[in-house]
Coordinates of C-alpha atoms in Angstrom, one line a residue:
Chain A
M590 CA -70.4 -112.3 -8.7
D591 CA -74.0 -113.1 -8.7
H592 CA -73.8 -113.7 -4.9
S593 CA -72.1 -110.4 -4.4
I594 CA -74.7 -108.5 -6.4
T595 CA -77.5 -110.1 -4.3
S596 CA -75.8 -109.2 -1.1
R597 CA -75.3 -105.6 -2.4
G598 CA -79.0 -105.6 -3.2
I599 CA -79.9 -106.8 0.3
F600 CA -77.6 -104.2 1.8
E601 CA -79.2 -101.4 -0.2
L602 CA -82.7 -102.7 0.8
L603 CA -81.7 -102.7 4.5
N604 CA -80.4 -99.2 4.1
L605 CA -83.8 -98.0 2.9
V606 CA -85.5 -100.0 5.7
G607 CA -83.3 -98.2 8.2
T608 CA -83.9 -94.8 6.5
F609 CA -87.6 -95.5 6.7
A610 CA -87.4 -96.3 10.4
F611 CA -85.3 -93.2 11.2
A612 CA -87.7 -91.0 9.2
V613 CA -90.7 -92.5 11.1
S614 CA -89.0 -91.6 14.4
G615 CA -88.6 -88.0 13.2
V616 CA -92.3 -88.0 12.3
M617 CA -93.3 -89.3 15.7
K618 CA -91.3 -86.7 17.5
A619 CA -92.7 -83.9 15.3
I620 CA -96.2 -85.0 16.0
E621 CA -95.5 -85.2 19.7
K622 CA -94.3 -81.6 19.5
E623 CA -97.4 -80.5 17.6
Y624 CA -95.3 -79.4 14.6
D625 CA -97.1 -78.7 11.3
L626 CA -96.8 -80.8 8.2
F627 CA -93.6 -79.0 7.1
G628 CA -92.1 -79.5 10.5
I629 CA -92.9 -83.2 10.3
L630 CA -91.2 -83.5 6.9
V631 CA -88.1 -81.6 8.1
L632 CA -87.8 -83.8 11.2
A633 CA -88.2 -86.9 9.1
F634 CA -85.4 -85.7 6.8
V635 CA -82.9 -84.6 9.4
T636 CA -83.3 -87.8 11.4
A637 CA -82.8 -90.0 8.4
I638 CA -80.0 -88.1 6.7
G639 CA -78.4 -86.0 9.5
G640 CA -75.8 -88.5 10.7
G641 CA -74.5 -89.2 7.2
T642 CA -74.6 -85.5 6.3
I643 CA -72.4 -84.5 9.3
R644 CA -70.0 -87.4 8.4
D645 CA -69.7 -86.3 4.8
L646 CA -69.2 -82.6 5.8
L647 CA -66.4 -83.6 8.2
L648 CA -64.7 -85.7 5.5
G649 CA -65.2 -83.1 2.8
I650 CA -67.3 -85.4 0.7
S651 CA -69.4 -83.1 -1.5
P652 CA -72.1 -82.8 -2.4
V653 CA -73.3 -84.8 0.6
A654 CA -74.6 -88.3 -0.3
W655 CA -78.4 -87.9 -0.2
L656 CA -78.4 -85.0 -2.7
N657 CA -77.6 -87.6 -5.3
D658 CA -79.7 -90.5 -4.0
N659 CA -83.3 -90.2 -5.0
R660 CA -84.2 -93.6 -3.5
V661 CA -83.3 -92.2 -0.1
I662 CA -85.4 -89.1 -0.6
Y663 CA -88.4 -90.9 -1.9
T664 CA -88.2 -93.4 1.0
I665 CA -88.3 -90.4 3.4
F666 CA -91.3 -88.9 1.6
I667 CA -93.1 -92.3 1.7
A668 CA -92.2 -92.8 5.4
T669 CA -93.5 -89.3 6.2
A670 CA -96.7 -89.7 4.3
T671 CA -97.6 -93.2 5.6
S672 CA -96.6 -92.6 9.2
T673 CA -98.5 -89.3 9.4
V674 CA -101.6 -90.8 7.9
F675 CA -101.5 -94.0 9.9
F676 CA -100.1 -92.3 13.0
S677 CA -102.3 -94.1 15.5
L678 CA -101.4 -97.5 14.0
V679 CA -97.6 -96.6 14.1
S680 CA -97.8 -95.9 17.8
K681 CA -99.0 -99.4 18.4
V682 CA -96.1 -101.2 16.6
Q683 CA -93.4 -99.5 18.7
R684 CA -91.5 -102.8 19.1
W685 CA -91.2 -103.3 15.3
L686 CA -90.0 -99.7 14.9
T687 CA -87.3 -100.3 17.4
F688 CA -86.3 -103.4 15.4
F689 CA -86.2 -101.5 12.1
D690 CA -84.4 -98.6 13.8
A691 CA -81.8 -101.0 15.1
I692 CA -81.3 -102.3 11.5
G693 CA -80.9 -98.7 10.3
L694 CA -78.4 -98.1 13.1
A695 CA -76.3 -101.1 12.0
I696 CA -76.4 -100.2 8.3
F697 CA -75.5 -96.6 8.9
T698 CA -72.6 -97.6 11.2
I699 CA -71.3 -99.9 8.5
I700 CA -71.5 -97.2 5.9
G701 CA -69.8 -94.7 8.1
I702 CA -66.9 -97.1 8.9
N703 CA -66.6 -97.9 5.2
R704 CA -66.2 -94.2 4.4
G705 CA -63.4 -94.0 7.0
I706 CA -61.6 -97.0 5.6
E707 CA -61.8 -95.6 2.1
K708 CA -60.1 -92.4 3.4
E709 CA -57.5 -94.6 5.2
F710 CA -58.3 -93.4 8.7
N711 CA -57.2 -95.4 11.8
E712 CA -59.6 -97.6 13.8
M713 CA -60.5 -94.9 16.3
I714 CA -61.6 -92.4 13.6
C715 CA -63.4 -95.1 11.6
I716 CA -65.5 -96.3 14.5
T717 CA -66.2 -92.7 15.5
L718 CA -67.4 -92.0 11.9
G719 CA -69.6 -95.1 12.1
T720 CA -71.1 -94.2 15.4
L721 CA -71.7 -90.6 14.3
T722 CA -73.4 -91.7 11.1
G723 CA -75.7 -94.0 13.1
T724 CA -76.6 -91.6 16.0
F725 CA -76.3 -87.9 15.0
G726 CA -79.5 -87.8 13.0
G727 CA -81.4 -88.5 16.2
V728 CA -79.3 -85.8 18.0
I729 CA -80.3 -83.2 15.4
R730 CA -84.0 -84.4 15.6
D731 CA -84.0 -83.8 19.4
V732 CA -82.3 -80.4 19.1
L733 CA -84.8 -79.2 16.6
S734 CA -87.6 -80.5 18.9
G735 CA -86.2 -78.4 21.8
D736 CA -85.3 -81.6 23.8
K737 CA -82.1 -82.7 25.3
P738 CA -80.8 -85.5 23.1
L739 CA -82.2 -88.9 24.0
L740 CA -79.0 -90.4 22.9
F741 CA -77.2 -89.1 25.9
R742 CA -79.7 -90.4 28.4
K743 CA -81.6 -93.5 27.2
E744 CA -80.9 -97.2 26.9
I745 CA -77.7 -98.4 25.3
Y746 CA -77.6 -97.0 21.8
A747 CA -74.3 -95.5 20.8
L748 CA -72.4 -98.2 22.6
A749 CA -74.1 -100.8 20.3
C750 CA -72.6 -98.9 17.4
I751 CA -69.2 -98.8 19.0
I752 CA -69.2 -102.6 19.8
G753 CA -70.7 -103.7 16.5
G754 CA -68.6 -101.2 14.6
S755 CA -65.4 -102.3 16.3
L756 CA -66.1 -105.9 15.4
Y757 CA -66.9 -105.0 11.8
F758 CA -63.7 -102.9 11.5
F759 CA -61.4 -105.6 12.8
A760 CA -63.2 -108.4 10.9
R761 CA -62.6 -106.5 7.7
K762 CA -59.0 -105.7 8.6
M763 CA -58.5 -109.5 9.3
G764 CA -59.6 -110.2 5.8
I765 CA -63.0 -111.6 6.5
L766 CA -65.3 -111.2 3.6
T767 CA -67.1 -107.8 3.6
H768 CA -70.6 -109.3 3.6
I769 CA -69.9 -111.7 6.4
S770 CA -68.5 -108.9 8.4
E771 CA -71.6 -106.9 7.7
V772 CA -73.9 -109.7 8.8
L773 CA -71.9 -110.0 12.0
C774 CA -72.1 -106.3 12.7
I775 CA -75.9 -106.1 12.0
V776 CA -76.6 -109.1 14.2
I777 CA -74.5 -107.7 17.1
I778 CA -76.0 -104.2 17.0
V779 CA -79.6 -105.4 16.6
T780 CA -79.2 -107.9 19.4
I781 CA -77.6 -105.4 21.8
R782 CA -80.3 -102.8 21.0
M783 CA -83.3 -105.2 21.4
L784 CA -81.9 -106.6 24.7
S785 CA -81.2 -103.2 26.1
V786 CA -84.7 -102.0 25.2
R787 CA -86.3 -105.2 26.5
Y788 CA -84.4 -105.1 29.9
N789 CA -84.1 -101.3 30.0
I790 CA -80.4 -101.3 30.3
S791 CA -78.6 -97.9 30.4
L792 CA -75.1 -96.6 30.6
P793 CA -74.2 -95.4 34.1
I794 CA -74.5 -91.7 34.8
V795 CA -72.2 -89.8 37.2
R796 CA -74.0 -88.4 40.2
Q797 CA -73.2 -85.0 41.4
P798 CA -72.3 -85.0 45.1
Q799 CA -73.8 -81.6 45.8
Q800 CA -77.0 -80.0 44.5
K801 CA -76.7 -76.7 42.7
Chain B
M1261 CA -77.5 -55.5 -21.7
D1262 CA -78.3 -52.2 -19.9
H1263 CA -81.6 -53.7 -18.8
S1264 CA -80.0 -56.9 -17.6
I1265 CA -77.4 -54.9 -15.5
T1266 CA -80.2 -52.9 -14.0
S1267 CA -82.2 -56.0 -13.1
R1268 CA -79.0 -57.5 -11.6
G1269 CA -78.6 -54.3 -9.6
I1270 CA -82.2 -54.5 -8.3
F1271 CA -81.8 -58.1 -7.4
E1272 CA -78.6 -57.4 -5.4
L1273 CA -80.4 -54.6 -3.7
L1274 CA -83.3 -56.8 -2.8
N1275 CA -80.9 -59.4 -1.5
L1276 CA -79.4 -56.8 0.9
V1277 CA -83.0 -55.7 1.9
G1278 CA -83.8 -59.3 2.7
T1279 CA -80.5 -59.8 4.6
F1280 CA -81.3 -56.6 6.6
A1281 CA -84.8 -57.9 7.5
F1282 CA -83.5 -61.4 8.5
A1283 CA -80.7 -59.8 10.6
V1284 CA -83.3 -57.6 12.4
S1285 CA -85.4 -60.7 13.2
G1286 CA -82.3 -62.1 14.8
V1287 CA -81.8 -59.0 16.8
M1288 CA -85.4 -58.9 18.0
K1289 CA -85.1 -62.5 19.2
A1290 CA -81.9 -61.9 21.0
I1291 CA -83.3 -58.9 22.8
E1292 CA -86.4 -60.9 23.8
K1293 CA -84.0 -63.5 25.3
E1294 CA -82.0 -60.8 27.1
Y1295 CA -78.8 -61.8 25.3
D1296 CA -75.9 -59.4 25.5
L1297 CA -74.6 -57.3 22.6
F1298 CA -72.4 -60.1 21.3
G1299 CA -75.4 -62.5 21.4
I1300 CA -77.4 -60.0 19.5
L1301 CA -74.7 -59.8 16.8
V1302 CA -74.4 -63.6 16.5
L1303 CA -78.1 -64.1 16.2
A1304 CA -78.3 -61.3 13.6
F1305 CA -75.6 -63.1 11.6
V1306 CA -76.9 -66.7 11.9
T1307 CA -80.4 -65.6 10.9
A1308 CA -79.1 -63.7 7.9
I1309 CA -76.5 -66.1 6.6
G1310 CA -77.5 -69.5 8.2
G1311 CA -79.6 -70.8 5.3
G1312 CA -77.1 -70.0 2.6
T1313 CA -74.3 -71.4 4.7
I1314 CA -75.9 -74.8 5.2
R1315 CA -76.7 -74.9 1.5
D1316 CA -73.1 -74.1 0.5
L1317 CA -71.8 -76.7 3.0
L1318 CA -74.2 -79.4 1.6
L1319 CA -73.1 -78.5 -2.0
G1320 CA -69.4 -78.3 -1.1
I1321 CA -69.1 -74.7 -2.2
S1322 CA -66.2 -73.3 -0.2
P1323 CA -65.4 -70.9 1.3
V1324 CA -69.1 -70.3 1.9
A1325 CA -70.6 -67.3 0.1
W1326 CA -70.7 -64.6 2.8
L1327 CA -67.0 -64.9 3.7
N1328 CA -66.3 -63.2 0.3
D1329 CA -69.2 -60.8 0.3
N1330 CA -68.4 -57.7 2.5
R1331 CA -71.7 -56.0 1.4
V1332 CA -73.6 -58.7 3.2
I1333 CA -71.5 -58.5 6.3
Y1334 CA -71.8 -54.7 6.5
T1335 CA -75.5 -54.9 5.9
I1336 CA -75.8 -57.2 8.9
F1337 CA -73.7 -54.9 11.1
I1338 CA -75.8 -51.9 10.1
A1339 CA -79.0 -53.8 10.7
T1340 CA -77.8 -54.9 14.1
A1341 CA -76.7 -51.4 15.2
T1342 CA -79.8 -49.6 14.0
S1343 CA -82.3 -52.1 15.2
T1344 CA -80.6 -52.4 18.6
V1345 CA -80.5 -48.6 19.0
F1346 CA -84.0 -48.0 17.7
F1347 CA -85.4 -51.2 19.3
S1348 CA -88.7 -49.6 20.5
L1349 CA -89.3 -48.1 17.1
V1350 CA -88.6 -51.4 15.3
S1351 CA -91.2 -53.2 17.5
K1352 CA -93.8 -50.8 16.1
V1353 CA -93.2 -51.4 12.4
Q1354 CA -93.7 -55.2 12.6
R1355 CA -95.9 -55.2 9.5
W1356 CA -93.1 -53.7 7.5
L1357 CA -90.6 -56.1 8.9
T1358 CA -92.8 -59.0 7.7
F1359 CA -92.9 -57.4 4.3
F1360 CA -89.1 -57.1 4.1
D1361 CA -88.7 -60.5 5.5
A1362 CA -90.9 -61.9 2.8
I1363 CA -88.7 -60.2 0.2
G1364 CA -85.7 -61.8 1.7
L1365 CA -87.4 -65.2 1.8
A1366 CA -88.1 -64.9 -1.9
I1367 CA -84.6 -63.7 -2.9
F1368 CA -82.9 -66.4 -0.8
T1369 CA -85.2 -69.0 -2.4
I1370 CA -84.2 -67.9 -5.8
I1371 CA -80.5 -67.9 -5.0
G1372 CA -80.8 -71.4 -3.5
I1373 CA -82.6 -72.7 -6.6
N1374 CA -80.0 -71.1 -8.9
R1375 CA -77.2 -72.9 -7.1
G1376 CA -79.0 -76.1 -7.6
I1377 CA -79.6 -75.5 -11.3
E1378 CA -75.9 -74.6 -11.7
K1379 CA -75.0 -78.0 -10.2
E1380 CA -77.6 -79.7 -12.5
F1381 CA -79.7 -81.1 -9.7
N1382 CA -83.3 -82.2 -10.4
E1383 CA -86.4 -80.1 -9.5
M1384 CA -86.9 -81.8 -6.1
I1385 CA -83.4 -81.0 -4.9
C1386 CA -83.4 -77.5 -6.4
I1387 CA -86.6 -76.6 -4.7
T1388 CA -85.3 -78.1 -1.4
L1389 CA -82.2 -76.1 -1.7
G1390 CA -84.2 -72.9 -2.3
T1391 CA -86.5 -73.6 0.7
L1392 CA -83.5 -74.4 2.9
T1393 CA -81.7 -71.2 1.9
G1394 CA -84.8 -69.2 2.8
T1395 CA -85.8 -70.9 6.0
F1396 CA -82.9 -72.4 7.9
G1397 CA -81.4 -69.2 9.1
G1398 CA -84.5 -68.8 11.2
V1399 CA -84.2 -72.4 12.4
I1400 CA -80.7 -71.8 13.7
R1401 CA -81.8 -68.5 15.3
D1402 CA -84.5 -70.3 17.2
V1403 CA -82.2 -73.2 18.3
L1404 CA -79.6 -70.7 19.6
S1405 CA -82.4 -69.0 21.5
G1406 CA -83.5 -72.2 23.2
D1407 CA -86.9 -72.2 21.4
K1408 CA -88.6 -74.8 19.2
P1409 CA -88.2 -73.5 15.7
L1410 CA -91.1 -71.2 14.8
L1411 CA -90.8 -72.4 11.2
F1412 CA -92.4 -75.7 12.2
R1413 CA -95.4 -74.1 14.0
K1414 CA -96.3 -70.7 12.7
E1415 CA -98.2 -69.4 9.7
I1416 CA -97.4 -70.6 6.2
Y1417 CA -93.7 -69.9 5.6
A1418 CA -91.8 -72.8 4.1
L1419 CA -94.8 -73.6 1.9
A1420 CA -94.5 -70.1 0.4
C1421 CA -90.9 -71.0 -0.7
I1422 CA -92.0 -74.3 -2.1
I1423 CA -94.8 -72.9 -4.2
G1424 CA -92.9 -69.8 -5.3
G1425 CA -89.8 -71.8 -5.8
S1426 CA -91.5 -74.5 -7.9
L1427 CA -93.0 -71.8 -10.2
Y1428 CA -89.6 -70.2 -10.5
F1429 CA -87.9 -73.5 -11.3
F1430 CA -90.4 -74.5 -14.0
A1431 CA -90.6 -71.0 -15.5
R1432 CA -86.8 -71.1 -16.0
K1433 CA -86.9 -74.6 -17.4
M1434 CA -89.6 -73.5 -19.9
G1435 CA -87.2 -70.8 -21.1
I1436 CA -88.9 -67.8 -19.6
L1437 CA -86.4 -65.0 -19.0
T1438 CA -84.6 -65.2 -15.7
H1439 CA -85.7 -61.8 -14.4
I1440 CA -89.3 -62.3 -15.4
S1441 CA -89.2 -65.7 -13.5
E1442 CA -87.7 -63.9 -10.5
V1443 CA -90.4 -61.2 -10.4
L1444 CA -93.0 -63.9 -10.6
C1445 CA -91.4 -65.8 -7.7
I1446 CA -91.0 -62.8 -5.6
V1447 CA -94.6 -61.6 -6.1
I1448 CA -96.0 -65.1 -5.3
I1449 CA -93.9 -65.6 -2.2
V1450 CA -94.6 -62.1 -0.8
T1451 CA -98.3 -62.4 -1.5
I1452 CA -98.6 -65.8 0.2
R1453 CA -96.7 -64.6 3.2
M1454 CA -98.6 -61.4 3.6
L1455 CA -101.9 -63.1 3.3
S1456 CA -101.0 -65.9 5.7
V1457 CA -99.9 -63.4 8.3
R1458 CA -102.9 -61.2 7.7
Y1459 CA -105.4 -64.0 8.1
N1460 CA -103.2 -66.1 10.4
I1461 CA -103.3 -69.2 8.1
S1462 CA -101.2 -72.2 9.3
L1463 CA -100.5 -75.6 8.0
P1464 CA -102.5 -78.4 9.6
I1465 CA -101.0 -80.2 12.5
V1466 CA -101.6 -83.9 13.4
R1467 CA -103.4 -84.4 16.7
Q1468 CA -102.3 -87.2 18.9
P1469 CA -105.2 -89.3 19.8
Q1470 CA -104.0 -90.1 23.3
Q1471 CA -102.2 -87.8 25.7
K1472 CA -98.8 -88.9 27.0
Chain C
M457 CA -34.4 -72.1 14.3
D458 CA -33.9 -73.8 17.6
H459 CA -35.8 -71.0 19.3
S460 CA -38.6 -71.3 16.7
I461 CA -39.0 -75.0 17.3
T462 CA -39.2 -74.5 21.0
S463 CA -41.9 -71.8 20.7
R464 CA -43.8 -74.1 18.3
G465 CA -43.5 -76.8 20.9
I466 CA -44.9 -74.5 23.6
F467 CA -47.7 -73.4 21.4
E468 CA -48.7 -77.0 20.6
L469 CA -48.5 -77.8 24.4
L470 CA -50.7 -74.8 25.2
N471 CA -53.1 -75.9 22.4
L472 CA -53.5 -79.3 24.2
V473 CA -53.9 -77.5 27.6
G474 CA -56.7 -75.5 26.1
T475 CA -58.2 -78.6 24.5
F476 CA -58.1 -80.3 27.9
A477 CA -59.8 -77.4 29.6
F478 CA -62.5 -77.1 27.0
A479 CA -63.2 -80.9 27.2
V480 CA -63.4 -80.6 31.0
S481 CA -66.1 -77.9 30.6
G482 CA -68.0 -80.3 28.4
V483 CA -67.8 -83.0 31.0
M484 CA -68.9 -80.7 33.8
K485 CA -72.0 -79.7 31.7
A486 CA -72.9 -83.2 30.8
I487 CA -72.7 -84.4 34.4
E488 CA -74.8 -81.4 35.5
K489 CA -77.4 -82.6 32.9
E490 CA -77.2 -86.2 34.2
Y491 CA -76.1 -87.4 30.8
D492 CA -74.6 -90.9 30.6
L493 CA -71.0 -91.8 29.9
F494 CA -71.5 -91.5 26.1
G495 CA -73.1 -88.1 26.5
I496 CA -70.2 -87.0 28.6
L497 CA -67.7 -88.1 25.9
V498 CA -69.7 -86.4 23.1
L499 CA -70.0 -83.1 25.1
A500 CA -66.3 -83.2 25.8
F501 CA -65.6 -83.6 22.1
V502 CA -67.9 -81.0 20.7
T503 CA -66.8 -78.4 23.2
A504 CA -63.1 -79.0 22.4
I505 CA -63.3 -79.4 18.6
G506 CA -66.6 -77.7 17.8
G507 CA -65.2 -74.2 17.1
G508 CA -62.4 -75.4 14.9
T509 CA -64.7 -77.8 13.0
I510 CA -67.2 -75.0 12.1
R511 CA -64.3 -72.8 11.0
D512 CA -62.8 -75.6 8.8
L513 CA -66.2 -76.3 7.3
L514 CA -66.8 -72.6 6.4
L515 CA -63.4 -72.4 4.8
G516 CA -63.7 -75.7 3.0
I517 CA -60.7 -77.3 4.7
S518 CA -61.3 -81.0 4.7
P519 CA -61.1 -83.4 6.3
V520 CA -61.5 -81.1 9.3
A521 CA -58.4 -80.7 11.5
W522 CA -59.0 -83.1 14.4
L523 CA -59.6 -86.1 12.2
N524 CA -55.9 -86.1 11.5
D525 CA -54.6 -85.1 14.9
N526 CA -54.5 -88.0 17.3
R527 CA -52.9 -85.9 20.1
V528 CA -56.1 -83.8 20.2
I529 CA -58.3 -86.9 20.3
Y530 CA -56.2 -88.6 23.1
T531 CA -56.2 -85.3 25.1
I532 CA -60.0 -85.2 25.0
F533 CA -60.2 -88.9 26.0
I534 CA -57.8 -88.3 28.9
A535 CA -59.6 -85.1 30.0
T536 CA -62.9 -87.0 29.9
A537 CA -61.7 -89.9 31.9
T538 CA -59.9 -87.9 34.6
S539 CA -62.5 -85.3 35.1
T540 CA -65.3 -87.9 35.2
V541 CA -63.4 -90.0 37.8
F542 CA -62.2 -87.0 39.8
F543 CA -65.4 -85.0 39.3
S544 CA -65.7 -83.8 43.0
L545 CA -62.2 -82.6 42.9
V546 CA -62.6 -80.8 39.6
S547 CA -65.5 -78.8 41.0
K548 CA -63.2 -77.4 43.6
V549 CA -60.6 -76.0 41.3
Q550 CA -63.0 -73.9 39.2
R551 CA -60.6 -70.9 39.3
W552 CA -57.8 -73.0 37.6
L553 CA -60.2 -74.3 35.0
T554 CA -61.2 -70.8 34.1
F555 CA -57.5 -70.0 33.7
F556 CA -56.8 -73.0 31.5
D557 CA -60.0 -72.3 29.6
A558 CA -58.7 -68.8 28.9
I559 CA -55.5 -70.2 27.6
G560 CA -57.5 -72.4 25.3
L561 CA -59.6 -69.5 24.2
A562 CA -56.5 -67.5 23.3
I563 CA -54.8 -70.4 21.4
F564 CA -57.9 -71.2 19.5
T565 CA -58.4 -67.6 18.5
I566 CA -54.8 -67.4 17.2
I567 CA -55.2 -70.6 15.2
G568 CA -58.5 -69.3 13.7
I569 CA -56.9 -66.0 12.7
N570 CA -53.9 -67.8 11.2
R571 CA -56.2 -69.9 9.0
G572 CA -57.9 -66.7 7.8
I573 CA -54.5 -65.1 7.1
E574 CA -53.4 -68.2 5.1
K575 CA -56.6 -67.9 3.0
E576 CA -55.9 -64.1 2.6
F577 CA -59.1 -62.9 4.1
N578 CA -59.4 -59.3 5.4
E579 CA -59.1 -58.3 9.1
M580 CA -62.8 -58.5 9.8
I581 CA -63.2 -62.1 8.5
C582 CA -59.9 -63.2 10.2
I583 CA -61.0 -61.9 13.6
T584 CA -64.4 -63.4 13.1
L585 CA -62.8 -66.8 12.3
G586 CA -60.6 -66.5 15.4
T587 CA -63.6 -65.6 17.7
L588 CA -65.7 -68.4 16.2
T589 CA -62.9 -70.9 16.7
G590 CA -62.6 -69.9 20.3
T591 CA -66.3 -69.7 21.2
F592 CA -68.5 -72.0 19.1
G593 CA -67.5 -75.2 20.8
G594 CA -69.2 -73.8 23.9
V595 CA -72.2 -72.8 21.9
I596 CA -72.7 -76.3 20.6
R597 CA -72.1 -77.7 24.1
D598 CA -74.9 -75.6 25.4
V599 CA -77.3 -76.4 22.5
L600 CA -76.7 -80.1 23.1
S601 CA -77.4 -79.6 26.8
G602 CA -80.8 -77.9 26.1
D603 CA -79.5 -74.6 27.5
K604 CA -79.4 -71.1 26.0
P605 CA -75.7 -70.5 25.1
L606 CA -73.9 -69.1 28.0
L607 CA -71.7 -67.2 25.6
F608 CA -74.6 -64.8 24.9
R609 CA -75.3 -64.0 28.5
K610 CA -72.2 -64.4 30.8
E611 CA -69.2 -62.4 31.6
I612 CA -67.0 -61.0 28.8
Y613 CA -65.9 -63.9 26.7
A614 CA -66.2 -63.3 23.0
L615 CA -65.1 -59.7 23.4
A616 CA -61.8 -61.0 24.9
C617 CA -61.3 -62.9 21.6
I618 CA -62.2 -59.9 19.5
I619 CA -59.8 -57.5 21.4
G620 CA -56.9 -60.0 21.7
G621 CA -57.5 -61.3 18.2
S622 CA -57.5 -57.8 16.7
L623 CA -54.2 -57.0 18.5
Y624 CA -52.7 -60.2 17.2
F625 CA -53.9 -59.6 13.6
F626 CA -52.5 -56.1 13.4
A627 CA -49.3 -57.1 15.2
R628 CA -48.7 -59.7 12.5
K629 CA -49.6 -57.3 9.7
M630 CA -47.1 -54.8 11.2
G631 CA -44.4 -57.4 10.8
I632 CA -44.0 -58.2 14.5
L633 CA -42.6 -61.7 14.9
T634 CA -45.3 -64.3 15.1
H635 CA -44.4 -65.7 18.5
I636 CA -44.2 -62.3 20.1
S637 CA -47.7 -61.5 18.6
E638 CA -48.9 -64.7 20.1
V639 CA -47.6 -64.0 23.5
L640 CA -49.2 -60.6 23.4
C641 CA -52.6 -62.1 22.3
I642 CA -52.5 -64.8 25.0
V643 CA -51.6 -62.3 27.8
I644 CA -54.4 -59.9 26.7
I645 CA -57.1 -62.6 26.4
V646 CA -56.2 -64.4 29.6
T647 CA -56.1 -61.0 31.5
I648 CA -59.4 -59.8 30.2
R649 CA -61.0 -63.2 31.0
M650 CA -59.6 -63.5 34.5
L651 CA -60.6 -59.9 35.4
S652 CA -64.1 -60.2 34.0
V653 CA -64.7 -63.4 36.0
R654 CA -63.1 -61.9 39.1
Y655 CA -65.2 -58.7 39.0
N656 CA -68.2 -60.4 37.2
I657 CA -68.2 -57.9 34.3
S658 CA -70.7 -58.5 31.5
L659 CA -71.6 -56.9 28.3
P660 CA -74.7 -54.7 28.5
I661 CA -78.0 -56.1 27.5
V662 CA -80.9 -54.2 25.8
R663 CA -83.9 -54.0 28.0
Q664 CA -87.3 -54.4 26.4
P665 CA -89.5 -51.4 27.3
Q666 CA -92.7 -53.4 27.3
Q667 CA -93.3 -56.9 28.6
K668 CA -94.7 -59.4 26.2

């Protein structure tokens, strides 16, 4: 019991760490685009809550989760304020941001899969919901920045969710304790992400034979 | 009673005035982008009903409001037809459009906050819902035009919603009559908007120290 | 009875044919943009299920249709795999793709209108829901590709939905058998589309008198 509460507490904390990292990536993008302070705040928000919002809309969960979670909202405000003020500093700790971002990616994937399991969807839908929760905040961020989504072009990102999420899903189905499955998923996703950034590994793209 | 009905009637009228102005801004953008007649109609629609639609989706209000409000739909059709036909004329009355747009912004902010109050959300969520209702139609318009959202870069716009909306929220919480709170909110938002356009006042942006 | 089951079976089959064609158009776009394999899959998905998803969200139907329809999901996977592998070949059968795409457009329009009729909306909303179901997958595809939506600029597309959809709606209201109305709608939409592509017919655009 005590143990379970602690592991819940750690999970919630990691969720806020991930939210923080996602919000910071929205701030960085908005500043790159020379958006004003309101634009910075909006991009921080959509990056942090976009994936979960789309998931909840698709599932018909309403109101969407963040409307009732002040901790998430305050975390985004704090992330926005600190990373805007200490912008130059933040640019220098890119490696740490990637690490926190990977933690967020893992936590969001787990939350998405859990929502799918609660609604009794099959493995394919559950893993899709997990991947979507982890990645679509960044897609909305890029669309609102006028960029092609980085997700579709950069190092392995969504695939990390799919692999880590699949392991998590089947671990839970096999009856492995939830928090052990979670640790497994987080370790896998963070490892894949850090290695793919470190060695600049991307998914293959399909070359067009003829130029347009 | 009589008085209340009249003030409801005025509010509804102003809502349609705002819808008209928002639709016209969609038409202007579509023409600028050389979109065809269908594109013009879609941009008029998403600009006018986009903010309210996202709000209703987030809150789980379904079907979304405009599906059951023919007056709004006909207003958008009329706005599209007249501003497409009299396009050259419309370009010359930009100042008036800004004024009507500001009225729409205020009305939409009030409606968004009211939805939040009905669902018993706190002040932060209510003001967010108001601002979102007022501003996200324009964001979708810009995304569908292939532009970076103007909202994040131009004169004070969302901030007008936040200030006017906060006043409205606290006026209502303090027990001030709804229609007095509304007048207060509309006057504040329209004044801030007209002054910021007149004197070209923007929110600060954060400069990047190094160029990419 | 037997007859009705058969015509249901054909309708379901045509729905999957349309889903296939829409997914392929997402794949082609993603490859043109040099997106990676995950980007290709996402664009295939949003093109095929985007219109229906937005319709279901607006109507408050949840979870959205495709989450419970594995046939649609597998069709998209198969479309993605085959058109990615046989990309060069697919580029050469553009005419056939346009034909299958037109079938999808017609089926999706019919499904959208049926949802509207079930919810007892008027003709205007029903036809809007049909058009939206048919066309908005392509709009999302283009937005995620960083392009201005083709829908607003190319040969007659949405107008085919509006004309075919109107005929379908009024045929059903006049008591004509559902599957006869469907055949009528499909023939009209496919004919309009094939002719407008063949003769490169577009909706008029409004010229701006002065340059910006």
